[in-house]
Coordinates of N, CA and C in Angstrom, one line a residue:
Chain A
N16 N -7.4 -23.7 28.6 CA -7.3 -23.8 27.1 C -6.6 -22.6 26.5
A17 N -5.4 -22.8 26.0 CA -4.6 -21.6 25.6 C -5.0 -21.1 24.3
G18 N -5.6 -21.9 23.3 CA -5.9 -21.3 22.0 C -4.7 -21.2 21.1
V19 N -4.5 -20.0 20.6 CA -3.4 -19.7 19.7 C -2.4 -18.8 20.5
T20 N -1.2 -19.3 20.5 CA -0.1 -18.6 21.3 C 1.0 -18.2 20.4
Q21 N 1.3 -16.9 20.5 CA 2.4 -16.3 19.6 C 3.5 -15.8 20.5
T22 N 4.8 -16.0 20.0 CA 5.9 -15.5 20.7 C 6.9 -15.0 19.6
P23 N 7.7 -14.0 19.9 CA 7.6 -13.1 21.0 C 6.5 -12.1 20.8
K24 N 6.1 -11.3 21.9 CA 5.1 -10.3 21.8 C 5.7 -9.0 21.2
F25 N 6.9 -8.7 21.4 CA 7.6 -7.6 20.9 C 9.0 -7.9 20.5
R26 N 9.5 -7.3 19.4 CA 10.8 -7.5 19.0 C 11.3 -6.3 18.1
I27 N 12.6 -5.9 18.4 CA 13.2 -4.9 17.5 C 14.3 -5.6 16.8
L28 N 14.3 -5.4 15.5 CA 15.4 -6.0 14.6 C 16.2 -4.9 13.9
K29 N 17.4 -5.2 13.5 CA 18.1 -4.3 12.7 C 17.9 -4.8 11.2
I30 N 18.1 -3.9 10.3 CA 17.9 -4.2 8.9 C 18.9 -5.3 8.5
G31 N 18.4 -6.3 7.8 CA 19.2 -7.5 7.4 C 19.3 -8.6 8.4
Q32 N 18.8 -8.4 9.6 CA 18.7 -9.5 10.6 C 17.6 -10.5 10.2
S33 N 17.7 -11.7 10.7 CA 16.6 -12.7 10.5 C 16.0 -13.1 11.8
M34 N 14.8 -13.5 11.8 CA 14.1 -14.0 13.0 C 12.9 -14.9 12.7
T35 N 12.4 -15.6 13.6 CA 11.3 -16.4 13.5 C 10.2 -16.1 14.5
L36 N 9.0 -15.8 14.0 CA 7.9 -15.6 14.9 C 7.2 -17.0 15.1
Q37 N 7.0 -17.4 16.3 CA 6.5 -18.7 16.6 C 5.0 -18.6 16.8
C38 N 4.3 -19.6 16.4 CA 2.8 -19.7 16.6 C 2.5 -21.2 16.9
T39 N 1.7 -21.4 17.9 CA 1.2 -22.8 18.2 C -0.2 -22.7 18.6
Q40 N -1.0 -23.7 18.3 CA -2.4 -23.8 18.7 C -2.7 -25.2 19.2
D41 N -3.6 -25.2 20.2 CA -3.9 -26.5 20.9 C -5.3 -26.9 20.6
M42 N -5.9 -26.5 19.5 CA -7.3 -26.8 19.2 C -7.4 -27.9 18.1
N43 N -6.3 -28.4 17.7 CA -6.3 -29.4 16.7 C -6.9 -28.9 15.3
H44 N -6.7 -27.6 15.1 CA -7.2 -27.0 13.8 C -6.3 -27.4 12.7
N45 N -6.9 -27.6 11.5 CA -6.1 -28.0 10.3 C -5.6 -26.7 9.7
Y46 N -6.4 -25.6 9.6 CA -5.9 -24.4 8.9 C -5.2 -23.5 9.9
M47 N -4.1 -22.9 9.4 CA -3.4 -21.9 10.1 C -3.0 -20.8 9.1
Y48 N -2.9 -19.5 9.7 CA -2.7 -18.3 8.9 C -1.8 -17.4 9.5
W49 N -1.0 -16.6 8.7 CA -0.3 -15.5 9.2 C -0.8 -14.2 8.5
Y50 N -1.1 -13.2 9.3 CA -1.5 -11.9 8.8 C -0.6 -10.9 9.3
R51 N -0.5 -9.8 8.6 CA 0.1 -8.6 9.1 C -0.9 -7.5 9.1
Q52 N -0.8 -6.6 10.1 CA -1.7 -5.5 10.3 C -1.0 -4.2 10.3
D53 N -1.3 -3.4 9.4 CA -0.7 -2.0 9.3 C -1.8 -1.0 9.5
P54 N -1.6 0.1 10.1 CA -2.6 1.1 10.4 C -3.4 1.5 9.1
G55 N -4.7 1.4 9.2 CA -5.6 1.8 8.1 C -5.6 0.9 7.0
M56 N -4.9 -0.2 7.1 CA -4.8 -1.2 6.0 C -5.5 -2.5 6.3
G57 N -6.1 -2.7 7.4 CA -6.7 -3.9 7.8 C -5.7 -5.0 7.9
L58 N -6.1 -6.3 7.7 CA -5.2 -7.4 7.8 C -4.9 -7.9 6.4
K59 N -3.7 -8.2 6.1 CA -3.2 -8.8 4.9 C -2.7 -10.2 5.1
L60 N -3.1 -11.1 4.3 CA -2.7 -12.5 4.5 C -1.3 -12.7 3.9
I61 N -0.4 -13.3 4.7 CA 1.0 -13.5 4.3 C 1.1 -14.9 3.7
Y62 N 0.8 -15.9 4.5 CA 0.9 -17.3 4.2 C -0.2 -18.0 4.9
Y63 N -0.6 -19.2 4.4 CA -1.6 -20.0 5.1 C -1.2 -21.5 4.9
S64 N -1.8 -22.3 5.7 CA -1.6 -23.8 5.6 C -2.9 -24.5 5.9
V65 N -3.1 -25.5 5.1 CA -4.3 -26.3 5.2 C -4.1 -27.6 5.9
G66 N -2.9 -27.8 6.3 CA -2.5 -29.0 7.1 C -1.0 -29.2 7.2
A67 N -0.6 -30.1 8.0 CA 0.8 -30.4 8.1 C 1.4 -30.7 6.8
G68 N 2.5 -30.1 6.5 CA 3.3 -30.3 5.2 C 2.8 -29.5 4.0
I69 N 1.7 -28.7 4.2 CA 1.1 -28.0 3.1 C 1.0 -26.5 3.4
T70 N 1.6 -25.7 2.6 CA 1.6 -24.2 2.8 C 1.3 -23.5 1.5
D71 N 0.8 -22.3 1.5 CA 0.6 -21.6 0.3 C 0.7 -20.1 0.6
K72 N 0.9 -19.3 -0.5 CA 1.1 -17.9 -0.4 C -0.2 -17.2 -0.3
G73 N -0.2 -16.1 0.5 CA -1.3 -15.2 0.5 C -1.1 -14.0 -0.3
E74 N -1.6 -12.8 0.1 CA -1.5 -11.6 -0.7 C -0.1 -11.0 -0.7
V75 N 0.6 -11.1 0.5 CA 1.9 -10.4 0.6 C 3.0 -11.3 1.1
P76 N 3.4 -12.3 0.4 CA 4.3 -13.3 0.9 C 5.8 -12.9 0.8
N77 N 6.1 -11.9 0.0 CA 7.5 -11.5 -0.3 C 8.3 -11.2 1.0
G78 N 9.4 -11.8 1.2 CA 10.2 -11.5 2.4 C 10.0 -12.4 3.5
Y79 N 9.1 -13.3 3.3 CA 8.7 -14.3 4.4 C 8.8 -15.7 4.0
N80 N 8.9 -16.6 4.9 CA 8.8 -18.0 4.7 C 8.1 -18.7 5.8
V81 N 7.5 -19.8 5.5 CA 6.8 -20.6 6.6 C 7.1 -22.1 6.4
S82 N 6.8 -22.8 7.4 CA 6.8 -24.3 7.4 C 5.7 -24.8 8.3
R83 N 5.3 -26.0 8.1 CA 4.2 -26.6 8.9 C 4.6 -28.1 9.0
S84 N 5.4 -28.4 10.0 CA 5.8 -29.8 10.2 C 4.9 -30.5 11.1
T85 N 4.1 -29.8 11.9 CA 3.1 -30.4 12.8 C 1.8 -29.7 12.7
T86 N 0.7 -30.3 13.1 CA -0.6 -29.6 13.1 C -0.6 -28.4 14.1
E87 N 0.2 -28.5 15.1 CA 0.1 -27.4 16.2 C 0.9 -26.2 15.8
D88 N 2.0 -26.3 15.1 CA 3.0 -25.2 14.9 C 3.0 -24.6 13.5
F89 N 3.2 -23.3 13.4 CA 3.2 -22.7 12.1 C 4.1 -21.4 12.2
P90 N 5.4 -21.6 12.3 CA 6.4 -20.5 12.4 C 6.5 -19.7 11.1
L91 N 6.7 -18.4 11.3 CA 6.9 -17.4 10.2 C 8.3 -16.9 10.3
R92 N 9.1 -17.0 9.2 CA 10.5 -16.6 9.2 C 10.7 -15.4 8.3
L93 N 11.4 -14.4 8.9 CA 11.9 -13.3 8.1 C 13.4 -13.4 7.9
E94 N 13.8 -13.5 6.7 CA 15.2 -13.9 6.4 C 16.1 -12.6 6.4
L95 N 15.7 -11.6 5.8 CA 16.5 -10.3 5.7 C 15.5 -9.2 6.0
A96 N 15.5 -8.8 7.3 CA 14.5 -7.9 7.7 C 14.7 -6.5 7.1
A97 N 13.6 -5.9 6.7 CA 13.5 -4.6 6.1 C 12.6 -3.7 6.8
P98 N 12.8 -2.4 6.8 CA 11.8 -1.5 7.5 C 10.4 -1.7 7.1
S99 N 10.1 -2.1 5.8 CA 8.8 -2.3 5.3 C 8.1 -3.4 6.1
Q100 N 8.8 -4.2 6.8 CA 8.3 -5.3 7.5 C 7.9 -5.0 9.0
T101 N 8.1 -3.7 9.3 CA 7.6 -3.2 10.6 C 6.1 -3.3 10.6
S102 N 5.5 -4.0 11.5 CA 4.1 -4.3 11.5 C 3.7 -5.1 12.8
V103 N 2.4 -5.3 12.9 CA 2.0 -6.3 13.9 C 1.5 -7.5 13.2
Y104 N 2.0 -8.7 13.7 CA 1.8 -9.9 13.0 C 0.8 -10.8 13.8
F105 N -0.2 -11.3 13.2 CA -1.1 -12.2 13.9 C -1.2 -13.5 13.2
C106 N -1.1 -14.5 14.1 CA -1.3 -15.9 13.7 C -2.8 -16.3 14.0
A107 N -3.4 -17.1 13.2 CA -4.8 -17.5 13.4 C -4.9 -18.9 13.0
S108 N -6.0 -19.6 13.5 CA -6.3 -21.0 13.1 C -7.8 -21.1 12.9
S109 N -8.2 -22.2 12.2 CA -9.6 -22.5 12.0 C -9.7 -24.0 11.7
Q110 N -10.9 -24.4 12.0 CA -11.2 -25.9 11.8 C -12.1 -25.9 10.6
E111 N -11.6 -26.1 9.4 CA -12.4 -26.1 8.2 C -13.1 -27.5 8.1
Q112 N -14.2 -27.5 7.3 CA -14.9 -28.7 7.1 C -15.2 -28.8 5.6
G113 N -14.2 -28.7 4.8 CA -14.3 -28.7 3.4 C -15.2 -27.6 2.9
A114 N -16.1 -27.8 2.0 CA -17.0 -26.8 1.4 C -17.9 -26.2 2.5
L115 N -18.1 -26.9 3.6 CA -19.0 -26.4 4.6 C -18.3 -25.5 5.7
G116 N -17.0 -25.4 5.5 CA -16.3 -24.7 6.5 C -16.8 -23.2 6.6
T117 N -16.9 -22.7 7.8 CA -17.4 -21.3 8.0 C -16.4 -20.3 8.0
G118 N -15.1 -20.7 8.1 CA -14.0 -19.7 8.1 C -13.8 -18.9 9.3
E119 N -14.5 -19.3 10.4 CA -14.3 -18.6 11.7 C -12.8 -18.8 12.1
L120 N -12.1 -17.7 12.4 CA -10.8 -17.7 12.8 C -10.6 -17.4 14.3
F121 N -9.6 -18.1 14.8 CA -9.2 -17.8 16.2 C -7.8 -17.2 16.2
F122 N -7.7 -16.1 16.8 CA -6.4 -15.3 16.7 C -5.6 -15.4 17.9
G123 N -4.2 -15.3 17.7 CA -3.3 -15.0 18.8 C -3.3 -13.5 19.1
E124 N -2.5 -13.2 20.2 CA -2.6 -11.8 20.6 C -1.6 -10.9 19.9
G125 N -0.9 -11.4 18.9 CA -0.1 -10.6 18.1 C 1.4 -10.5 18.5
S126 N 2.2 -10.2 17.5 CA 3.7 -9.9 17.7 C 4.0 -8.6 17.0
R127 N 4.5 -7.6 17.8 CA 4.8 -6.3 17.3 C 6.3 -6.3 16.9
L128 N 6.5 -6.1 15.6 CA 7.9 -6.2 15.1 C 8.3 -4.8 14.6
T129 N 9.5 -4.3 15.0 CA 10.0 -3.1 14.5 C 11.4 -3.3 13.9
V130 N 11.5 -2.9 12.7 CA 12.8 -3.0 12.0 C 13.4 -1.7 11.8
L131 N 14.6 -1.5 12.3 CA 15.3 -0.2 12.3 C 16.6 -0.3 11.5
Chain B
A3 N -13.3 -12.5 -7.7 CA -12.6 -12.2 -6.5 C -13.5 -11.5 -5.5
Q4 N -13.2 -11.7 -4.3 CA -14.0 -11.2 -3.2 C -13.3 -9.9 -2.6
S5 N -14.1 -9.0 -2.2 CA -13.5 -7.8 -1.5 C -14.5 -7.2 -0.5
V6 N -13.9 -6.4 0.4 CA -14.7 -5.8 1.5 C -14.3 -4.4 1.6
T7 N -15.3 -3.5 1.7 CA -15.1 -2.1 2.0 C -15.8 -1.6 3.2
Q8 N -15.1 -1.1 4.2 CA -15.7 -0.5 5.3 C -15.7 1.0 5.1
L9 N -16.8 1.6 5.1 CA -17.0 2.9 4.6 C -16.5 4.0 5.5
D10 N -16.3 3.7 6.8 CA -15.8 4.7 7.7 C -14.6 4.2 8.4
S11 N -13.5 5.0 8.4 CA -12.3 4.6 9.1 C -12.4 4.9 10.6
Q12 N -13.2 5.9 11.0 CA -13.3 6.3 12.4 C -14.8 6.7 12.6
V13 N -15.3 6.2 13.7 CA -16.7 6.6 14.1 C -16.7 7.0 15.6
P14 N -16.9 8.3 15.9 CA -17.0 8.8 17.3 C -18.4 8.9 17.6
V15 N -18.8 8.4 18.8 CA -20.2 8.5 19.3 C -20.2 8.8 20.8
F16 N -21.3 9.3 21.3 CA -21.4 9.5 22.7 C -21.9 8.2 23.4
E17 N -21.5 8.0 24.6 CA -22.0 6.9 25.4 C -23.5 6.8 25.4
E18 N -24.1 5.7 25.3 CA -25.5 5.4 25.3 C -26.2 5.8 24.0
A19 N -25.5 6.3 23.0 CA -26.1 6.6 21.7 C -26.0 5.3 20.8
P20 N -26.9 5.3 19.8 CA -26.8 4.1 18.9 C -25.6 4.3 17.9
V21 N -25.2 3.2 17.3 CA -24.1 3.3 16.4 C -24.3 2.3 15.2
E22 N -23.9 2.7 14.0 CA -23.9 1.8 12.9 C -22.5 1.8 12.2
L23 N -21.9 0.7 12.0 CA -20.7 0.6 11.3 C -21.0 -0.1 10.0
R24 N -20.6 0.6 8.9 CA -21.0 0.1 7.6 C -20.0 -0.8 6.9
C25 N -20.5 -1.8 6.2 CA -19.6 -2.7 5.5 C -20.3 -3.1 4.2
N26 N -19.6 -3.0 3.1 CA -20.1 -3.5 1.8 C -19.1 -4.5 1.2
Y27 N -19.6 -5.5 0.5 CA -18.7 -6.6 0.0 C -19.0 -6.8 -1.5
S28 N -18.1 -7.5 -2.1 CA -18.4 -7.9 -3.5 C -17.9 -9.3 -3.7
S29 N -18.7 -10.1 -4.3 CA -18.4 -11.5 -4.6 C -19.3 -12.0 -5.7
S30 N -18.8 -12.9 -6.5 CA -19.6 -13.4 -7.6 C -20.4 -14.7 -7.2
V31 N -20.1 -15.1 -6.0 CA -20.8 -16.3 -5.5 C -21.4 -16.0 -4.1
S32 N -22.1 -17.0 -3.5 CA -22.6 -16.8 -2.1 C -21.5 -16.7 -1.1
V33 N -21.8 -16.0 -0.1 CA -20.7 -15.6 0.9 C -21.1 -16.0 2.3
Y34 N -20.1 -16.1 3.1 CA -20.2 -16.0 4.6 C -19.7 -14.7 5.0
L35 N -20.3 -14.0 6.0 CA -19.9 -12.7 6.4 C -19.6 -12.7 7.9
F36 N -18.7 -11.9 8.3 CA -18.2 -11.9 9.7 C -18.0 -10.4 10.2
W37 N -18.1 -10.2 11.5 CA -17.6 -9.0 12.1 C -16.7 -9.5 13.3
Y38 N -15.5 -9.0 13.2 CA -14.5 -9.2 14.3 C -14.3 -7.9 15.1
V39 N -13.9 -8.0 16.4 CA -13.6 -6.9 17.2 C -12.2 -7.1 17.7
Q40 N -11.5 -5.9 17.7 CA -10.1 -5.9 18.3 C -10.0 -4.9 19.4
Y41 N -9.9 -5.3 20.6 CA -9.7 -4.4 21.7 C -8.2 -4.0 21.7
P42 N -7.9 -2.8 22.3 CA -6.5 -2.3 22.3 C -5.5 -3.4 22.8
N43 N -4.5 -3.5 22.0 CA -3.4 -4.5 22.3 C -3.8 -5.9 22.4
Q44 N -4.8 -6.3 21.7 CA -5.3 -7.7 21.7 C -5.4 -8.2 20.3
G45 N -5.6 -9.5 20.2 CA -6.0 -10.1 18.9 C -7.4 -9.9 18.5
L46 N -7.8 -10.3 17.4 CA -9.2 -10.2 17.0 C -10.1 -11.3 17.6
Q47 N -11.3 -11.0 17.8 CA -12.2 -12.1 18.3 C -13.6 -11.9 17.5
L48 N -14.2 -13.0 17.3 CA -15.5 -13.0 16.5 C -16.6 -12.3 17.3
L49 N -17.3 -11.4 16.6 CA -18.4 -10.7 17.2 C -19.7 -11.4 16.8
L50 N -19.8 -11.6 15.5 CA -21.0 -12.3 15.0 C -20.7 -12.8 13.5
K51 N -21.6 -13.7 13.0 CA -21.4 -14.2 11.7 C -22.7 -14.5 11.0
Y52 N -22.7 -14.3 9.7 CA -23.8 -14.7 8.9 C -23.4 -15.9 8.0
L53 N -24.1 -17.0 8.1 CA -23.8 -18.2 7.3 C -24.9 -18.4 6.3
S54 N -26.2 -18.4 6.8 CA -27.3 -18.6 5.9 C -28.6 -18.4 6.8
G55 N -29.7 -18.4 6.2 CA -31.0 -18.3 7.0 C -31.3 -16.8 7.3
S56 N -31.8 -16.6 8.5 CA -32.2 -15.3 8.9 C -31.2 -14.2 8.6
T57 N -31.6 -13.1 8.0 CA -30.7 -12.1 7.6 C -30.2 -11.2 8.8
L58 N -30.9 -11.3 9.9 CA -30.6 -10.5 11.1 C -29.9 -11.4 12.0
V59 N -28.6 -11.1 12.3 CA -27.9 -12.0 13.2 C -27.5 -11.2 14.4
K60 N -27.5 -11.9 15.5 CA -27.1 -11.3 16.8 C -25.8 -11.8 17.3
G61 N -25.0 -11.0 17.9 CA -23.7 -11.4 18.4 C -23.5 -11.1 19.9
I62 N -22.3 -11.1 20.3 CA -22.0 -10.8 21.7 C -22.1 -9.3 22.0
N63 N -22.2 -9.0 23.2 CA -22.2 -7.6 23.7 C -23.3 -6.7 23.1
G64 N -24.4 -7.3 22.7 CA -25.5 -6.5 22.2 C -25.5 -6.1 20.8
F65 N -24.5 -6.5 20.1 CA -24.3 -6.1 18.7 C -25.2 -7.0 17.8
E66 N -25.6 -6.5 16.7 CA -26.3 -7.2 15.6 C -26.0 -6.7 14.3
A67 N -26.2 -7.5 13.3 CA -25.9 -7.1 11.9 C -27.0 -7.7 11.0
E68 N -27.2 -7.0 9.9 CA -28.2 -7.4 8.9 C -27.6 -7.6 7.6
F69 N -27.8 -8.8 7.0 CA -27.3 -9.1 5.7 C -28.3 -8.6 4.7
N70 N -27.9 -7.8 3.7 CA -28.7 -7.3 2.7 C -28.1 -7.7 1.3
K71 N -28.6 -8.7 0.7 CA -28.0 -9.3 -0.5 C -28.1 -8.3 -1.6
S72 N -29.3 -7.6 -1.8 CA -29.5 -6.7 -2.9 C -28.5 -5.5 -2.8
Q73 N -28.2 -5.1 -1.6 CA -27.3 -4.0 -1.5 C -25.8 -4.4 -1.2
T74 N -25.6 -5.7 -1.1 CA -24.3 -6.3 -0.8 C -23.7 -5.7 0.4
S75 N -24.5 -5.6 1.5 CA -24.1 -4.9 2.7 C -24.2 -5.8 3.9
F76 N -23.5 -5.5 4.9 CA -23.6 -6.3 6.2 C -23.2 -5.3 7.3
H77 N -24.1 -4.4 7.6 CA -23.8 -3.3 8.5 C -24.0 -3.8 10.0
L78 N -23.2 -3.3 10.8 CA -23.2 -3.7 12.3 C -23.8 -2.6 13.0
R79 N -24.7 -3.0 14.0 CA -25.4 -1.9 14.8 C -25.4 -2.3 16.3
K80 N -25.6 -1.3 17.1 CA -25.8 -1.5 18.5 C -26.7 -0.3 18.9
P81 N -27.8 -0.6 19.6 CA -28.7 0.5 20.0 C -28.2 1.5 21.1
S82 N -27.3 1.0 21.9 CA -26.8 1.9 23.0 C -25.3 1.4 23.3
V83 N -24.4 2.3 23.0 CA -23.0 1.8 23.2 C -22.5 2.2 24.6
H84 N -21.4 1.5 25.0 CA -20.8 1.7 26.3 C -19.3 2.0 26.1
I85 N -18.7 2.6 27.0 CA -17.3 2.9 27.0 C -16.5 1.7 26.6
S86 N -16.9 0.6 27.1 CA -16.1 -0.7 26.9 C -16.2 -1.2 25.4
D87 N -17.1 -0.5 24.6 CA -17.1 -0.9 23.2 C -16.1 -0.2 22.3
T88 N -15.3 0.6 23.0 CA -14.2 1.3 22.3 C -13.2 0.2 21.7
A89 N -13.1 0.2 20.4 CA -12.3 -0.9 19.8 C -12.2 -0.7 18.3
E90 N -11.5 -1.5 17.6 CA -11.5 -1.5 16.2 C -12.3 -2.7 15.7
Y91 N -13.2 -2.4 14.7 CA -14.1 -3.4 14.2 C -13.8 -3.8 12.7
F92 N -13.7 -5.0 12.4 CA -13.3 -5.5 11.1 C -14.5 -6.3 10.5
C93 N -14.8 -6.0 9.3 CA -15.8 -6.8 8.5 C -15.0 -7.8 7.7
A94 N -15.4 -9.0 7.5 CA -14.7 -9.9 6.7 C -15.7 -10.8 5.9
V95 N -15.2 -11.2 4.7 CA -16.1 -12.0 3.8 C -15.3 -13.2 3.4
R96 N -16.0 -14.3 3.2 CA -15.4 -15.5 2.6 C -16.4 -16.1 1.7
S97 N -16.0 -16.2 0.4 CA -16.9 -16.8 -0.6 C -16.9 -18.3 -0.4
R98 N -18.1 -18.9 -0.6 CA -18.3 -20.3 -0.5 C -17.3 -21.0 -1.4
G99 N -16.6 -22.0 -0.9 CA -15.6 -22.7 -1.7 C -14.2 -22.1 -1.6
A100 N -14.1 -20.8 -1.1 CA -12.8 -20.2 -1.0 C -12.1 -20.6 0.3
Q101 N -10.8 -20.6 0.4 CA -10.1 -21.0 1.6 C -9.8 -19.9 2.5
K102 N -10.0 -18.6 2.1 CA -9.4 -17.5 2.8 C -10.5 -16.5 3.1
L103 N -10.4 -15.9 4.3 CA -11.1 -14.7 4.6 C -10.5 -13.4 4.1
V104 N -11.3 -12.5 3.6 CA -10.8 -11.2 3.2 C -11.3 -10.2 4.2
F105 N -10.4 -9.4 4.7 CA -10.8 -8.4 5.7 C -10.9 -7.0 5.1
G106 N -11.8 -6.2 5.7 CA -11.9 -4.8 5.4 C -10.8 -4.1 6.1
Q107 N -10.8 -2.7 5.9 CA -9.7 -1.9 6.5 C -9.9 -1.6 7.9
G108 N -11.0 -1.9 8.5 CA -11.3 -1.6 9.9 C -11.9 -0.3 10.1
T109 N -12.8 -0.2 11.2 CA -13.4 1.0 11.7 C -13.1 1.2 13.1
R110 N -12.5 2.3 13.5 CA -12.2 2.6 14.9 C -13.4 3.3 15.5
L111 N -14.0 2.6 16.5 CA -15.1 3.1 17.2 C -14.6 3.8 18.5
T112 N -14.9 5.0 18.7 CA -14.5 5.8 19.9 C -15.7 6.2 20.6
I113 N -15.8 5.9 21.9 CA -17.0 6.3 22.7 C -16.6 7.4 23.6
N114 N -17.3 8.5 23.5 CA -17.1 9.7 24.3 C -18.1 9.7 25.5
P115 N -17.6 10.0 26.7 CA -18.6 10.1 27.8 C -19.5 11.3 27.8

């Protein structure tokens, strides 16, 4: 059981380049999330999705885009990379149950991105 | 709005000593509370959670946490730590009815032999 899989694990970009971080989950979870983790700052939510075709902004969405065409996949796109986007990115998923959902998240192993 | 504050950014302890990692939250409604652990170069994994009922919850690897509603706290404890407990620990809160978890800044636990 793979859980949440992220690719690539490491990437170096030049300023202005674009790239897509891939995320796929095999648990049939409805909810998926993208977080970024910066030292001493905890995790900040970038975007999330409550199901295929539905996405919404989190705390720090600027400079990013997402799509959710299937239940399994939730790619994160950086259109014009900037040094401020140097971070570790985590994808996560959860199986919500409406108001009774507990919010337990299952995380991928992360993608470390450096923008120079 | 909900928020979480982890009161210590780093906690060094000696092996086999007890440890407490502190977490305070704010929310205007009832909450679910979580502790996640992140081992070096890995993603986060759930350590324990409080949903309702008993205020003392037990998790994996001998950790436990106590929900204190009057003090809006959810401190994590372990009576005797091991070198393998070296990791970063995150407290998180989700208000009932909200769709998102809010994470604290993290506490780095370092175990010295």
